[in-house]
mmCIF file of C-alpha atoms in Angstrom:
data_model
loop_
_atom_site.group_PDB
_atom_site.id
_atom_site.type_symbol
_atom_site.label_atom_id
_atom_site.label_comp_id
_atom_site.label_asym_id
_atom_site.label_seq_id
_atom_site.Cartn_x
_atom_site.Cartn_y
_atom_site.Cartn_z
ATOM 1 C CA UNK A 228 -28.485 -38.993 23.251
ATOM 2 C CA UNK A 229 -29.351 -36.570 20.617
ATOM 3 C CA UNK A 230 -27.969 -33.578 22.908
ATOM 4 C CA UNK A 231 -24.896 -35.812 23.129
ATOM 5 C CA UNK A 232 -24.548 -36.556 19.151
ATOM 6 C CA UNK A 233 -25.232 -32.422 18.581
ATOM 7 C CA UNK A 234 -22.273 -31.521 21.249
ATOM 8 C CA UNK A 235 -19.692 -34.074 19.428
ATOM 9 C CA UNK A 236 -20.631 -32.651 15.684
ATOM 10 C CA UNK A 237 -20.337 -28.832 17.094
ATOM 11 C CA UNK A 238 -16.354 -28.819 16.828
ATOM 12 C CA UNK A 239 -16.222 -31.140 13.921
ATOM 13 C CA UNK A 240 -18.437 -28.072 11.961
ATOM 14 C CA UNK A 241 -16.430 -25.268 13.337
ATOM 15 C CA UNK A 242 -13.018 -27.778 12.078
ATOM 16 C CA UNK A 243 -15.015 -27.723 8.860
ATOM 17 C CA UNK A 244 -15.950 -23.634 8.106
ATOM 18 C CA UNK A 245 -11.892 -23.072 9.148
ATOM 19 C CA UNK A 246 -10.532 -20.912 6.426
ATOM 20 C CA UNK A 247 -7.889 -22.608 4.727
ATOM 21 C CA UNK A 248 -3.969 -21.135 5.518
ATOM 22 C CA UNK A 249 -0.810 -22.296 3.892
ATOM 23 C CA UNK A 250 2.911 -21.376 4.848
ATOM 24 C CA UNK A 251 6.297 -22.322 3.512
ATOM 25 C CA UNK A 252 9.380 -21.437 4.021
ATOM 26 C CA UNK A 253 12.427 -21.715 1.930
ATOM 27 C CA UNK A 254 16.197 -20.678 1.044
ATOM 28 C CA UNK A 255 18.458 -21.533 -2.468
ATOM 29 C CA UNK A 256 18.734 -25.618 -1.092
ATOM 30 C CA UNK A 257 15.121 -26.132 0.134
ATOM 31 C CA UNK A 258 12.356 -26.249 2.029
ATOM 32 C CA UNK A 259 12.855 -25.172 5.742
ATOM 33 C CA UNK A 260 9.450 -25.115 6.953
ATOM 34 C CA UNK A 261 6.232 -26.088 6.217
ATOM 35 C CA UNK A 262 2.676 -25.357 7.786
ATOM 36 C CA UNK A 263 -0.959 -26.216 6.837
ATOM 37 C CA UNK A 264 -4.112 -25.732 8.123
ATOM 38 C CA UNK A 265 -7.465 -25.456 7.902
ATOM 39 C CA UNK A 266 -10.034 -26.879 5.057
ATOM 40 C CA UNK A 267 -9.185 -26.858 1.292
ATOM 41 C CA UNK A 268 -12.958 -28.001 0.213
ATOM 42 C CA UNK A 269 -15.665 -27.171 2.947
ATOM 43 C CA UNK A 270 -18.390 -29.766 1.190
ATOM 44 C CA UNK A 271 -15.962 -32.842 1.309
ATOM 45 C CA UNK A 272 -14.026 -31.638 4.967
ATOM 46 C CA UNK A 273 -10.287 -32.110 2.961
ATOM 47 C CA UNK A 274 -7.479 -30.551 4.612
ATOM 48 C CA UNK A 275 -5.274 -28.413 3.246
ATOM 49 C CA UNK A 276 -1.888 -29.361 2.254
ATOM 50 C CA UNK A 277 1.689 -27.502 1.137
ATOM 51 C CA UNK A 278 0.809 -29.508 -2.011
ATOM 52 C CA UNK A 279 -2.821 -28.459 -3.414
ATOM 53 C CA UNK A 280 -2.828 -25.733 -5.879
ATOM 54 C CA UNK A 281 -4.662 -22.631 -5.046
ATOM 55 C CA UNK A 282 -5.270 -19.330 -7.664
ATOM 56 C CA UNK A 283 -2.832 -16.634 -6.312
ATOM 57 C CA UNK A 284 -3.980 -14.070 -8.155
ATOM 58 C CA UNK A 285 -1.543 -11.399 -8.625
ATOM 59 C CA UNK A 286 1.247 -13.111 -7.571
ATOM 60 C CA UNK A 287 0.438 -14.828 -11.078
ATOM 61 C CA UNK A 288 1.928 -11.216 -12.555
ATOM 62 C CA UNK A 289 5.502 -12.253 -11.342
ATOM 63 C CA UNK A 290 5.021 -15.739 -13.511
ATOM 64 C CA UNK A 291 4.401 -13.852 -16.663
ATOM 65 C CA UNK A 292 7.038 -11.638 -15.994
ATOM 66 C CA UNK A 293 9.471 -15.052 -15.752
ATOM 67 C CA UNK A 294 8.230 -16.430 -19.171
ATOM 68 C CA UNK A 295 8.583 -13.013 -20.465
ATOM 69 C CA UNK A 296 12.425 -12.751 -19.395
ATOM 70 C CA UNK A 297 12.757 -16.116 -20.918
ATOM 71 C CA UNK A 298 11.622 -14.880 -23.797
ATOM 72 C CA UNK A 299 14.112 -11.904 -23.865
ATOM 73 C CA UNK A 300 16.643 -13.560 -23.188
ATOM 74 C CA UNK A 301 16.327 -16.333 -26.700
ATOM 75 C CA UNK A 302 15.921 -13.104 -28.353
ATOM 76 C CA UNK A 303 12.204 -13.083 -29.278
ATOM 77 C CA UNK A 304 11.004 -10.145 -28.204
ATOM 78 C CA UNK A 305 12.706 -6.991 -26.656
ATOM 79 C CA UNK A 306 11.865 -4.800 -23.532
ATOM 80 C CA UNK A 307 11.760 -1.631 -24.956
ATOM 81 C CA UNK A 308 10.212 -2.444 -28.325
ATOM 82 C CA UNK A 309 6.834 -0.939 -29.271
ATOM 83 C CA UNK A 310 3.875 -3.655 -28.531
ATOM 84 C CA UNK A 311 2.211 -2.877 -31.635
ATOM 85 C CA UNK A 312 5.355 -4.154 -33.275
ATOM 86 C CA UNK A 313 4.569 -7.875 -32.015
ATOM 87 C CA UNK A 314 0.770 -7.354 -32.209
ATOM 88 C CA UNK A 315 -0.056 -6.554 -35.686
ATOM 89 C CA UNK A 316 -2.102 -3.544 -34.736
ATOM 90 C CA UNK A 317 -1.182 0.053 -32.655
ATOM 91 C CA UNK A 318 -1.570 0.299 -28.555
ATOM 92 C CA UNK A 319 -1.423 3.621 -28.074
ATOM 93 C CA UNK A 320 -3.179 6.314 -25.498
ATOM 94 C CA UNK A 321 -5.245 8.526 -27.665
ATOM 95 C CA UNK A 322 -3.874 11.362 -25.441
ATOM 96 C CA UNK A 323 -0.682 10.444 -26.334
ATOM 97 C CA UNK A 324 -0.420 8.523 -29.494
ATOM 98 C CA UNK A 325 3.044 9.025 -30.338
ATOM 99 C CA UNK A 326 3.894 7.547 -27.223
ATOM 100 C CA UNK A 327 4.837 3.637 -27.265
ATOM 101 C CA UNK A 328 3.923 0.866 -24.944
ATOM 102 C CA UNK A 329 6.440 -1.224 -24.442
ATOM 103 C CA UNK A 330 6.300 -4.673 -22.630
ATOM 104 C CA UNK A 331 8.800 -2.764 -20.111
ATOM 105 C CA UNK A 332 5.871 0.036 -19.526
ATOM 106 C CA UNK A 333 3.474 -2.820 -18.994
ATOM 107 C CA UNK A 334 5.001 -4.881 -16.326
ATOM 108 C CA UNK A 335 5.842 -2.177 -14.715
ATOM 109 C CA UNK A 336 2.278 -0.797 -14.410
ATOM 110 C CA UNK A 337 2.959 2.226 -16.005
ATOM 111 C CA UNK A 338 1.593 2.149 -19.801
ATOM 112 C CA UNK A 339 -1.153 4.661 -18.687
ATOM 113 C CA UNK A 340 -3.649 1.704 -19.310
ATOM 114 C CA UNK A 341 -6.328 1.710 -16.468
ATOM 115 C CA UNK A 342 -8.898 -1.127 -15.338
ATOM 116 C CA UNK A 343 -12.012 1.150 -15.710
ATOM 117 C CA UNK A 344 -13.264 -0.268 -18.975
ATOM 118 C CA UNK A 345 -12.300 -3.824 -17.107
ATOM 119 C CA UNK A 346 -9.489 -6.367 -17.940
ATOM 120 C CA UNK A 347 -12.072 -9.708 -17.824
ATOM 121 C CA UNK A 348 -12.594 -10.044 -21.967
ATOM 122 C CA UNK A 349 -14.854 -13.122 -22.886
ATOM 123 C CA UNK A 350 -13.680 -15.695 -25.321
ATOM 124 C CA UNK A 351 -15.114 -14.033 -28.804
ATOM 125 C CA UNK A 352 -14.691 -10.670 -27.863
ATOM 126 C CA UNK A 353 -11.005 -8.717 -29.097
ATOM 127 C CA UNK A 354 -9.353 -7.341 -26.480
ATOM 128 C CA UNK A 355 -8.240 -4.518 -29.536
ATOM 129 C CA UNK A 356 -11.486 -3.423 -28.916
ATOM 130 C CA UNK A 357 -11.668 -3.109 -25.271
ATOM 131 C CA UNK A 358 -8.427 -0.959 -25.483
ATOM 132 C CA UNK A 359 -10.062 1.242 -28.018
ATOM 133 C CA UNK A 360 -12.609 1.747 -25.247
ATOM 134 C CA UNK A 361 -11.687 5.761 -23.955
ATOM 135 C CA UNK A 362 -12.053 4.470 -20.446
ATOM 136 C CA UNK A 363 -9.020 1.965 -20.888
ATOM 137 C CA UNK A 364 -6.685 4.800 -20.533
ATOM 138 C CA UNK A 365 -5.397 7.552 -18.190
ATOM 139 C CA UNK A 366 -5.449 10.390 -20.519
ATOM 140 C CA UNK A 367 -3.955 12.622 -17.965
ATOM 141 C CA UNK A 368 -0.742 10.451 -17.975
ATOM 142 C CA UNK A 369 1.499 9.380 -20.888
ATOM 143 C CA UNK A 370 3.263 6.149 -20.619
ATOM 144 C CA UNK A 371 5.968 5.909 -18.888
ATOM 145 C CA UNK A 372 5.040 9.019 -16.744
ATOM 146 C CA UNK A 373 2.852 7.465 -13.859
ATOM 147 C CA UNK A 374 2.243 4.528 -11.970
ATOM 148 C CA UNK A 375 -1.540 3.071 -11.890
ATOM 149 C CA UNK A 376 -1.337 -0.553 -11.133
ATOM 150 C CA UNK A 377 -3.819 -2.089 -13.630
ATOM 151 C CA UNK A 378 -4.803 -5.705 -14.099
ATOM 152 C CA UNK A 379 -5.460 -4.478 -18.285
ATOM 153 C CA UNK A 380 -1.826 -4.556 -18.585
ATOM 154 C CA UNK A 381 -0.944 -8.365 -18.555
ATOM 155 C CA UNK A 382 -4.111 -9.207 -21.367
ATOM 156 C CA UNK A 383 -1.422 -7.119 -23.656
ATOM 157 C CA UNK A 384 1.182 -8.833 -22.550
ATOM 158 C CA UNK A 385 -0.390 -12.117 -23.084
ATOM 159 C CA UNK A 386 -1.432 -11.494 -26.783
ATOM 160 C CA UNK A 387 2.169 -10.655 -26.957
ATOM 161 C CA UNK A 388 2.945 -13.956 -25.834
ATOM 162 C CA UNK A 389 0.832 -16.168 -28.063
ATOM 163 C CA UNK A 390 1.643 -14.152 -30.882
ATOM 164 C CA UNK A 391 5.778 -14.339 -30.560
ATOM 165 C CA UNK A 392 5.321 -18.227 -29.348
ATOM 166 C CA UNK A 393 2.580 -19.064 -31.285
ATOM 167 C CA UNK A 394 1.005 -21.132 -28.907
ATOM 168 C CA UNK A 395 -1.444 -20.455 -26.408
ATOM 169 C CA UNK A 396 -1.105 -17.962 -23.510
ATOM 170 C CA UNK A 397 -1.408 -21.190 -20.892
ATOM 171 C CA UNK A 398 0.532 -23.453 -22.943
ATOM 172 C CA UNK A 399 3.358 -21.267 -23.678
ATOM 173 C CA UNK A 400 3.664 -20.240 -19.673
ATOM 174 C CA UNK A 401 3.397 -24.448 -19.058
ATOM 175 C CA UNK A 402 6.384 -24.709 -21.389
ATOM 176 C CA UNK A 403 8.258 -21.547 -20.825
ATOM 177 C CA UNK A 404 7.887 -21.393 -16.660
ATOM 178 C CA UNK A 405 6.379 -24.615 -14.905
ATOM 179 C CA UNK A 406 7.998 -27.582 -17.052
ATOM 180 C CA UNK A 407 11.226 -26.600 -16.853
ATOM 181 C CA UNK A 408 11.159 -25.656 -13.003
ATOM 182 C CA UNK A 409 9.058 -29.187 -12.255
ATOM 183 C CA UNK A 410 6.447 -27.651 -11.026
ATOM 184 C CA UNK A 411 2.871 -28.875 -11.986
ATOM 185 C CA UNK A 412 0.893 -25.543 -12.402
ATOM 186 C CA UNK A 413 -1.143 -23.850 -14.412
ATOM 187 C CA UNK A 414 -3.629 -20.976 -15.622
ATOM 188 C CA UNK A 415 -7.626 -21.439 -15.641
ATOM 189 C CA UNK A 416 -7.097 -25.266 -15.129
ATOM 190 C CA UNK A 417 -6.510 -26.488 -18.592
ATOM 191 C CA UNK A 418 -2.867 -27.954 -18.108
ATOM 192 C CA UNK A 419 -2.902 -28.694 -15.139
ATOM 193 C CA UNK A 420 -2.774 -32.630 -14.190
ATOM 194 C CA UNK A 421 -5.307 -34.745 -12.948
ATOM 195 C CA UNK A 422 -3.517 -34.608 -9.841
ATOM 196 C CA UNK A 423 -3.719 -30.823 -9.050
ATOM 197 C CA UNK A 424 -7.279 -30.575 -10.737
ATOM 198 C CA UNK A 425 -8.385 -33.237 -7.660
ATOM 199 C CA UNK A 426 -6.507 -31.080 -5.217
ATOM 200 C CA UNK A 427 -8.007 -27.965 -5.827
ATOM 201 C CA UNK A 428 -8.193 -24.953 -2.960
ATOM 202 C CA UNK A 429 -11.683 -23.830 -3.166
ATOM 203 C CA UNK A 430 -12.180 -20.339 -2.612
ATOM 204 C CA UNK A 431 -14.695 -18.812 -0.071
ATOM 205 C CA UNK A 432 -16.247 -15.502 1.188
ATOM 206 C CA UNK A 433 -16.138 -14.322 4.268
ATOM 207 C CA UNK A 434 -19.672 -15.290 4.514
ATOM 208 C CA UNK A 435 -19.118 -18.805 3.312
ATOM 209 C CA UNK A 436 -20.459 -18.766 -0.003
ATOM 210 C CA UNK A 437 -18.158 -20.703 -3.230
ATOM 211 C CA UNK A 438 -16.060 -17.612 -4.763
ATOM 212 C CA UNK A 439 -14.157 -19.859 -7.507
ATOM 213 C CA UNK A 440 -12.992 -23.121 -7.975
ATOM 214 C CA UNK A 441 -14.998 -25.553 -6.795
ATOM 215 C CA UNK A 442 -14.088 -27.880 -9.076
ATOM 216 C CA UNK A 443 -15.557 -31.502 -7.123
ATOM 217 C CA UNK A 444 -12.408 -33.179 -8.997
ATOM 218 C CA UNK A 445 -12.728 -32.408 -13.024
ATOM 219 C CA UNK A 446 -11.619 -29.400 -14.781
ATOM 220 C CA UNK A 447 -14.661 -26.468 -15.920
ATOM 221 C CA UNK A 448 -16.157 -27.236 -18.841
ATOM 222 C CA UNK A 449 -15.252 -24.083 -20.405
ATOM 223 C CA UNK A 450 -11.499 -23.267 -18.825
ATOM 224 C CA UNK A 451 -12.086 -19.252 -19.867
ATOM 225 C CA UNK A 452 -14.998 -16.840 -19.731
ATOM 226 C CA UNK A 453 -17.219 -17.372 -22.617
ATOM 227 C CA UNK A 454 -20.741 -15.366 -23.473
ATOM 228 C CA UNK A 455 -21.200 -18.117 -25.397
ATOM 229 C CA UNK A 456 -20.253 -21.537 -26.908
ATOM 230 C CA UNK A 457 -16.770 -22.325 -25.234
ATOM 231 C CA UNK A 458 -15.525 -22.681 -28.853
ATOM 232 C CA UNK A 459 -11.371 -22.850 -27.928
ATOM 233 C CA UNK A 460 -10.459 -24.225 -31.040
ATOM 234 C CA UNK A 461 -11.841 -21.141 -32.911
ATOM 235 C CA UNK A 462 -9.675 -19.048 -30.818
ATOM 236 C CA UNK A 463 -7.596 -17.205 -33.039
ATOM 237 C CA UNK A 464 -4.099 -16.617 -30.795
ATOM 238 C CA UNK A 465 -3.217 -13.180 -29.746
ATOM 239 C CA UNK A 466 -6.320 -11.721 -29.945
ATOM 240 C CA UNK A 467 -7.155 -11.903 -26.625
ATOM 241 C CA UNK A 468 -4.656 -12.500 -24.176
ATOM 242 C CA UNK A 469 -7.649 -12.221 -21.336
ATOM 243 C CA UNK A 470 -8.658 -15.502 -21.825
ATOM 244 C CA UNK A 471 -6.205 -17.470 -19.562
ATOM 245 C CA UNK A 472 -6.232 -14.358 -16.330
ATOM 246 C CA UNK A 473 -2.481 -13.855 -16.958
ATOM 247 C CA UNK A 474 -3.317 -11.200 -14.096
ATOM 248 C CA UNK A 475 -4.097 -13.089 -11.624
ATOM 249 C CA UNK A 476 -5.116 -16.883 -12.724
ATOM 250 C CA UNK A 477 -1.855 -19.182 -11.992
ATOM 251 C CA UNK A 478 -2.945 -22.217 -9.903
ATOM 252 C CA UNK A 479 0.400 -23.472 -8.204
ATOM 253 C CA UNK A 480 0.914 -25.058 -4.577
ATOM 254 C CA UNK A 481 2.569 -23.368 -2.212
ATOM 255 C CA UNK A 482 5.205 -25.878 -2.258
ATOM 256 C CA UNK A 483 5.210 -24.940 -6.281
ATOM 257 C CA UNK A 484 5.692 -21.490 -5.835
ATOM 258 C CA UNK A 485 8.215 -21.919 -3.088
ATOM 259 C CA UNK A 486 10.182 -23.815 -6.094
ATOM 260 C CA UNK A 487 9.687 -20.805 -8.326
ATOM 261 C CA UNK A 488 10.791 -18.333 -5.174
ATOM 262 C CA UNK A 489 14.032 -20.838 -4.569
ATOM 263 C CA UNK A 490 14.840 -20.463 -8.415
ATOM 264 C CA UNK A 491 15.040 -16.016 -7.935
ATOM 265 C CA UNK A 492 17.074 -16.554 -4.540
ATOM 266 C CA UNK A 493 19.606 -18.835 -6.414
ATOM 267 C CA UNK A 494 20.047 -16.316 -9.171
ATOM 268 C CA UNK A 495 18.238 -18.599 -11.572
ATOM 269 C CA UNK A 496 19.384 -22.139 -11.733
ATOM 270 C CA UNK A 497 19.928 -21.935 -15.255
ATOM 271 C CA UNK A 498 16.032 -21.216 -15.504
ATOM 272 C CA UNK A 499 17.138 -17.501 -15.756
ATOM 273 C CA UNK A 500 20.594 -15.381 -16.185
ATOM 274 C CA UNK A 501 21.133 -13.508 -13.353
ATOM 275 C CA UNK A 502 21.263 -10.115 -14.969
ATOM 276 C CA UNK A 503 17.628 -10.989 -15.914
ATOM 277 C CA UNK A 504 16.367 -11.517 -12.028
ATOM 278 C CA UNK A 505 18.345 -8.522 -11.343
ATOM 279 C CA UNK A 506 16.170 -6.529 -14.184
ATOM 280 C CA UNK A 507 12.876 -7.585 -12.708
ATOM 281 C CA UNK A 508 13.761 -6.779 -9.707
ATOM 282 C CA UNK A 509 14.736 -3.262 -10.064
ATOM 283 C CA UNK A 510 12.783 -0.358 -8.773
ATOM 284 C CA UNK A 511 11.680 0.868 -12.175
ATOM 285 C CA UNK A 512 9.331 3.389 -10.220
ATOM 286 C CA UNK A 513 9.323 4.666 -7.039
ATOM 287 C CA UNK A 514 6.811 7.291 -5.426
ATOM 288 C CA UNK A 515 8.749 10.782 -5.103
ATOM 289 C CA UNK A 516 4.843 11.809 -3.556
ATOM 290 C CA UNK A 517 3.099 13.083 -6.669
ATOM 291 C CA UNK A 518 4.457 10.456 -9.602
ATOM 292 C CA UNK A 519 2.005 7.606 -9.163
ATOM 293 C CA UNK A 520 -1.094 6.390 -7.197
ATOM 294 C CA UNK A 521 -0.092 3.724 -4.145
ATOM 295 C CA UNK A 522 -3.277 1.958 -3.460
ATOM 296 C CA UNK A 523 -3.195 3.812 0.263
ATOM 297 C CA UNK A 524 0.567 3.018 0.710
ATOM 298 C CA UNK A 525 0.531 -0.546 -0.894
ATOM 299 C CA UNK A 526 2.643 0.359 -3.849
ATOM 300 C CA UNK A 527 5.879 2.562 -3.692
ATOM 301 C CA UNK A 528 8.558 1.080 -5.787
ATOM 302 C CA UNK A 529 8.257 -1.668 -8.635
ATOM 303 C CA UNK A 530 9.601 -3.095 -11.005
ATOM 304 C CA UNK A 531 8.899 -5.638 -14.089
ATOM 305 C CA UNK A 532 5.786 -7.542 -12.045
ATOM 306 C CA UNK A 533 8.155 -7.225 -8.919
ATOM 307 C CA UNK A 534 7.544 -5.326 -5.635
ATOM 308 C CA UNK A 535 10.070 -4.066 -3.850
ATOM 309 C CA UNK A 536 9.147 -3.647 -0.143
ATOM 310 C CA UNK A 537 9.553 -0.718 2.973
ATOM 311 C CA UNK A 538 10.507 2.129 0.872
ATOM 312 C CA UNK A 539 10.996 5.112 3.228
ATOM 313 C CA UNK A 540 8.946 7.815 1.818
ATOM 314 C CA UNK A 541 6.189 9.843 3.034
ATOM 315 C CA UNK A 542 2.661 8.406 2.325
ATOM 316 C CA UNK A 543 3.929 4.726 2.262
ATOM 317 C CA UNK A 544 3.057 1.520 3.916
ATOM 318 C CA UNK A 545 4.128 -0.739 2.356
ATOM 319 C CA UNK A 546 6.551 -2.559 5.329
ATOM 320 C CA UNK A 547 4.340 -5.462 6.529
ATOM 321 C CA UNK A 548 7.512 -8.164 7.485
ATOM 322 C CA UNK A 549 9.682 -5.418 9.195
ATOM 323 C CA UNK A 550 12.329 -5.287 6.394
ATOM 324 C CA UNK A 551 12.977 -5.094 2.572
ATOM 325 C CA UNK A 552 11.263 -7.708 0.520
ATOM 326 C CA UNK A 553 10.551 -8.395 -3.233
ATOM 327 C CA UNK A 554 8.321 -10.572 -4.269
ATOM 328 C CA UNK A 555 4.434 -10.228 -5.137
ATOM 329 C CA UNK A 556 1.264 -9.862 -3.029
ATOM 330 C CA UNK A 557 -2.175 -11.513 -4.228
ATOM 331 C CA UNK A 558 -5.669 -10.389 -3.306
ATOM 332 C CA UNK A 559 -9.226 -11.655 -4.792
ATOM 333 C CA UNK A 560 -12.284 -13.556 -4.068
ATOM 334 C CA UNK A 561 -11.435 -13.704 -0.229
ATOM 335 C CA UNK A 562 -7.556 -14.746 -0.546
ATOM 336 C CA UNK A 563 -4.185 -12.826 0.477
ATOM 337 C CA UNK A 564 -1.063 -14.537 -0.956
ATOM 338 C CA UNK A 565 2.696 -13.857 -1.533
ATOM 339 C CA UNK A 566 5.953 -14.893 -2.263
ATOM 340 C CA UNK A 567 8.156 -12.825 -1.145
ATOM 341 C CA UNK A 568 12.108 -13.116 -0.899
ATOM 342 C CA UNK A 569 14.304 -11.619 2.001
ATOM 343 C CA UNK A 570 17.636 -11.080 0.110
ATOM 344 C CA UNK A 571 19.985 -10.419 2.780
ATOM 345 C CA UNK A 572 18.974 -13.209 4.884
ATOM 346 C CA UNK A 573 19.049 -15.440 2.000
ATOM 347 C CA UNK A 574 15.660 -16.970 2.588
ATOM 348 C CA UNK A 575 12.138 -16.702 1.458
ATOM 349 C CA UNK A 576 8.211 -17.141 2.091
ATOM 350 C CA UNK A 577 5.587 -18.377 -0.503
ATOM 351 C CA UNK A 578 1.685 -18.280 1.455
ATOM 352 C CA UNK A 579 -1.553 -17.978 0.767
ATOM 353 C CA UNK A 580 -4.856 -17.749 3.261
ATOM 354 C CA UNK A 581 -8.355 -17.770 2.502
ATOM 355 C CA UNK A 582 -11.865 -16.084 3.673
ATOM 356 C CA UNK A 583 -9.798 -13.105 4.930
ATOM 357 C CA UNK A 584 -12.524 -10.080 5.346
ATOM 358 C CA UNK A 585 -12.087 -6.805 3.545
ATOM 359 C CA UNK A 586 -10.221 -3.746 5.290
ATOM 360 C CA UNK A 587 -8.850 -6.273 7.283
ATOM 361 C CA UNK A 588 -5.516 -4.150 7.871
ATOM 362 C CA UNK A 589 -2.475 -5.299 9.713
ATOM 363 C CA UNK A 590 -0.882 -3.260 12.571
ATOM 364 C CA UNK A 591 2.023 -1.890 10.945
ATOM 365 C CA UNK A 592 0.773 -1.828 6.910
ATOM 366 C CA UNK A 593 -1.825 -1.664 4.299
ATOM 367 C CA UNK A 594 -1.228 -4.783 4.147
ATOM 368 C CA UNK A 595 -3.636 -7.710 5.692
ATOM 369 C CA UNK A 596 -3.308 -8.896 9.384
ATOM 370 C CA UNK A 597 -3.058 -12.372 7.400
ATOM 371 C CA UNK A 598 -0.422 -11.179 5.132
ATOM 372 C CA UNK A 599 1.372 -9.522 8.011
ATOM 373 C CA UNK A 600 1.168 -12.818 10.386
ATOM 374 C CA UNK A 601 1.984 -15.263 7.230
ATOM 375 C CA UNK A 602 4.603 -13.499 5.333
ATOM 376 C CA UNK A 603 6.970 -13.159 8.700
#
């Protein structure tokens, strides 16, 4: 009997410890496809669905990037304009401090900021400080001069954005990006509905243990890293634009983000002017073999938080789908995500799996066998 019981709860474990994988596909009308599978919370055995919000880290860059064009484009702040301008206080490389930042050099990853004095700043701490930390900076590069992707660069931006909106960094991207697209999203939790807060994705190791977000249906009592009391109210805006992970904290569906992806391959929907897509999405650095560092091959052209996909230079490998793409790849705490747009066919692919091993390479990129299998 007992031999029996053990044999019938055998598959329903191995059902249980499946990584969780999510797939849709879209063009400008809709959704064309749609697949799930695999568990969103290991302790409760929920499946995952197109509609439960998962953090897709990087791809989170390309959101910022839309609130920041919508921001452009009602004239609040400009590309090309010095941060510092907007900040209150100078961003500059001590190697080269008559040098700007601008937002441009920032979401294009190449401000000459670097991620060696880390980009995680706790709620009390300034992130002014952390950038007058030497190690913040490549002082062998001035701005504008090399690409080094760097997570530092969107806590700038996002100080930028509280201080031109005047609202917080999470806030302002609920109002600028995920209202008016419908899609109910969010960054660290905090505006998220109760909804999405109950359908979390929790993230997992490889080796099983809780990597983030296992949230057992309420928000986290402190939405932000804090040293100390979670003291929000306190927060005085733009002085750290850490606090939300505008570099890689967005929690959105896959369904969400294939409404975001459908938005880009209509040319914005009124969401965004075309000429503004177009901007993001132009290669404002490509590798030439000595003008940036590609991650092994994983980065050869960008743009304004935009990748731009199988760029035919020596020393890249960066054509995972067999084709050009733009879009964003994710990576952290065990997950590989994406949306990614196929222009000339018109049609696009927002994904995300989880528990996906390190150096887990695909057969034709530096990308992951996941990404390579998921982003097809």
């Amino acid at each position: 009997m007992r031999l029996g019981l053990l044999s019938a709860l055998l598959p329903l474990a191995a059902c249980a410890a499946r990584p969780a994988e999510v797939r849709v596909g879209f063009d400008a009308a809709g959704v064309t496809s749609e697949e799930a599978r695999g568990i969103a919370d290991r302790r409760t055995g929920r499946r995952v669905t197109a509609d439960d919000p998962v953090r897709i880290a990087s791809v989170s860059k390309l959101i910022v990037a839309l609130g920041v064009m919508r921001l452009v484009e009602s004239g609040r702040i400009e590309l090309d304009r010095d941060v510092g301008h907007y900040l209150g206080w100078p961003v500059r490389n001590p190697a080269f401090p008559d040098r700007p930042v601008t937002l441009r050099l920032l979401l294009g990853h190449r401000s000459s900021l670097m991620d060696d004095a880390d980009y995680i700043v706790p709620l009390g701490e300034r992130l002014r400080d952390r950038l007058g930390d030497a190690r913040a900076w490549d002082r062998a590069h001035a701005p504008g001069a090399y690409f080094r992707y760097a997570n530092l660069n969107f806590p700038v931006i996002g100080s930028v954005v509280e201080r031109v909106t005047g609202e917080r960094f999470d806030r302002a991207m609920r109002r600028l990006v995920f209202e008016p697209l419908g899609v109910d999203a969010c960054f660290n939790w905090a505006t998220c509905s109760d909804e999405a807060v109950a359908r979390a994705v929790v993230l997992y190791r490889v080796n099983g243990e809780v990597a983030t977000d296992d949230l057992r249906g309420r928000r986290p009592d402190c939405p932000v890293v804090s040293k100390g009391p979670c003291d929000l109210p306190a927060y005085r805006l733009g002085e750290n634009g850490a606090l939300f992970s505008p570099q890689g904290g967005a929690r959105v569906s896959m369904r969400g983000l294939a409404r975001i992806g459908r938005m880009l391959l209509a040319g914005g929907e009124g969401f965004l002017r075309p000429e503004s897509i177009a901007e993001m999405e132009r290669a404002g650095w490509t590798f030439d073999g000595a003008n940036g560092d590609t991650t092994s091959g994983f980065y050869c052209r960008y743009g304004l938080a935009v990748q731009l996909l199988a760029t035919p230079v020596k020393g890249c490998a960066d054509d995972p789908f067999g084709g050009e793409r733009v879009g964003h790849a994710g990576e952290a705490y065990g997950l590989r995500s994406g949306l990614w747009l196929d222009r000339r066919a018109g049609k696009g692919v927002a994904f995300f799996a989880t528990a996906v091993p390190d150096g887990n390479k695909g057969a034709r990129s530096a990308y992951a066998k996941a990404e390579e299998r998921l982003g097809r």
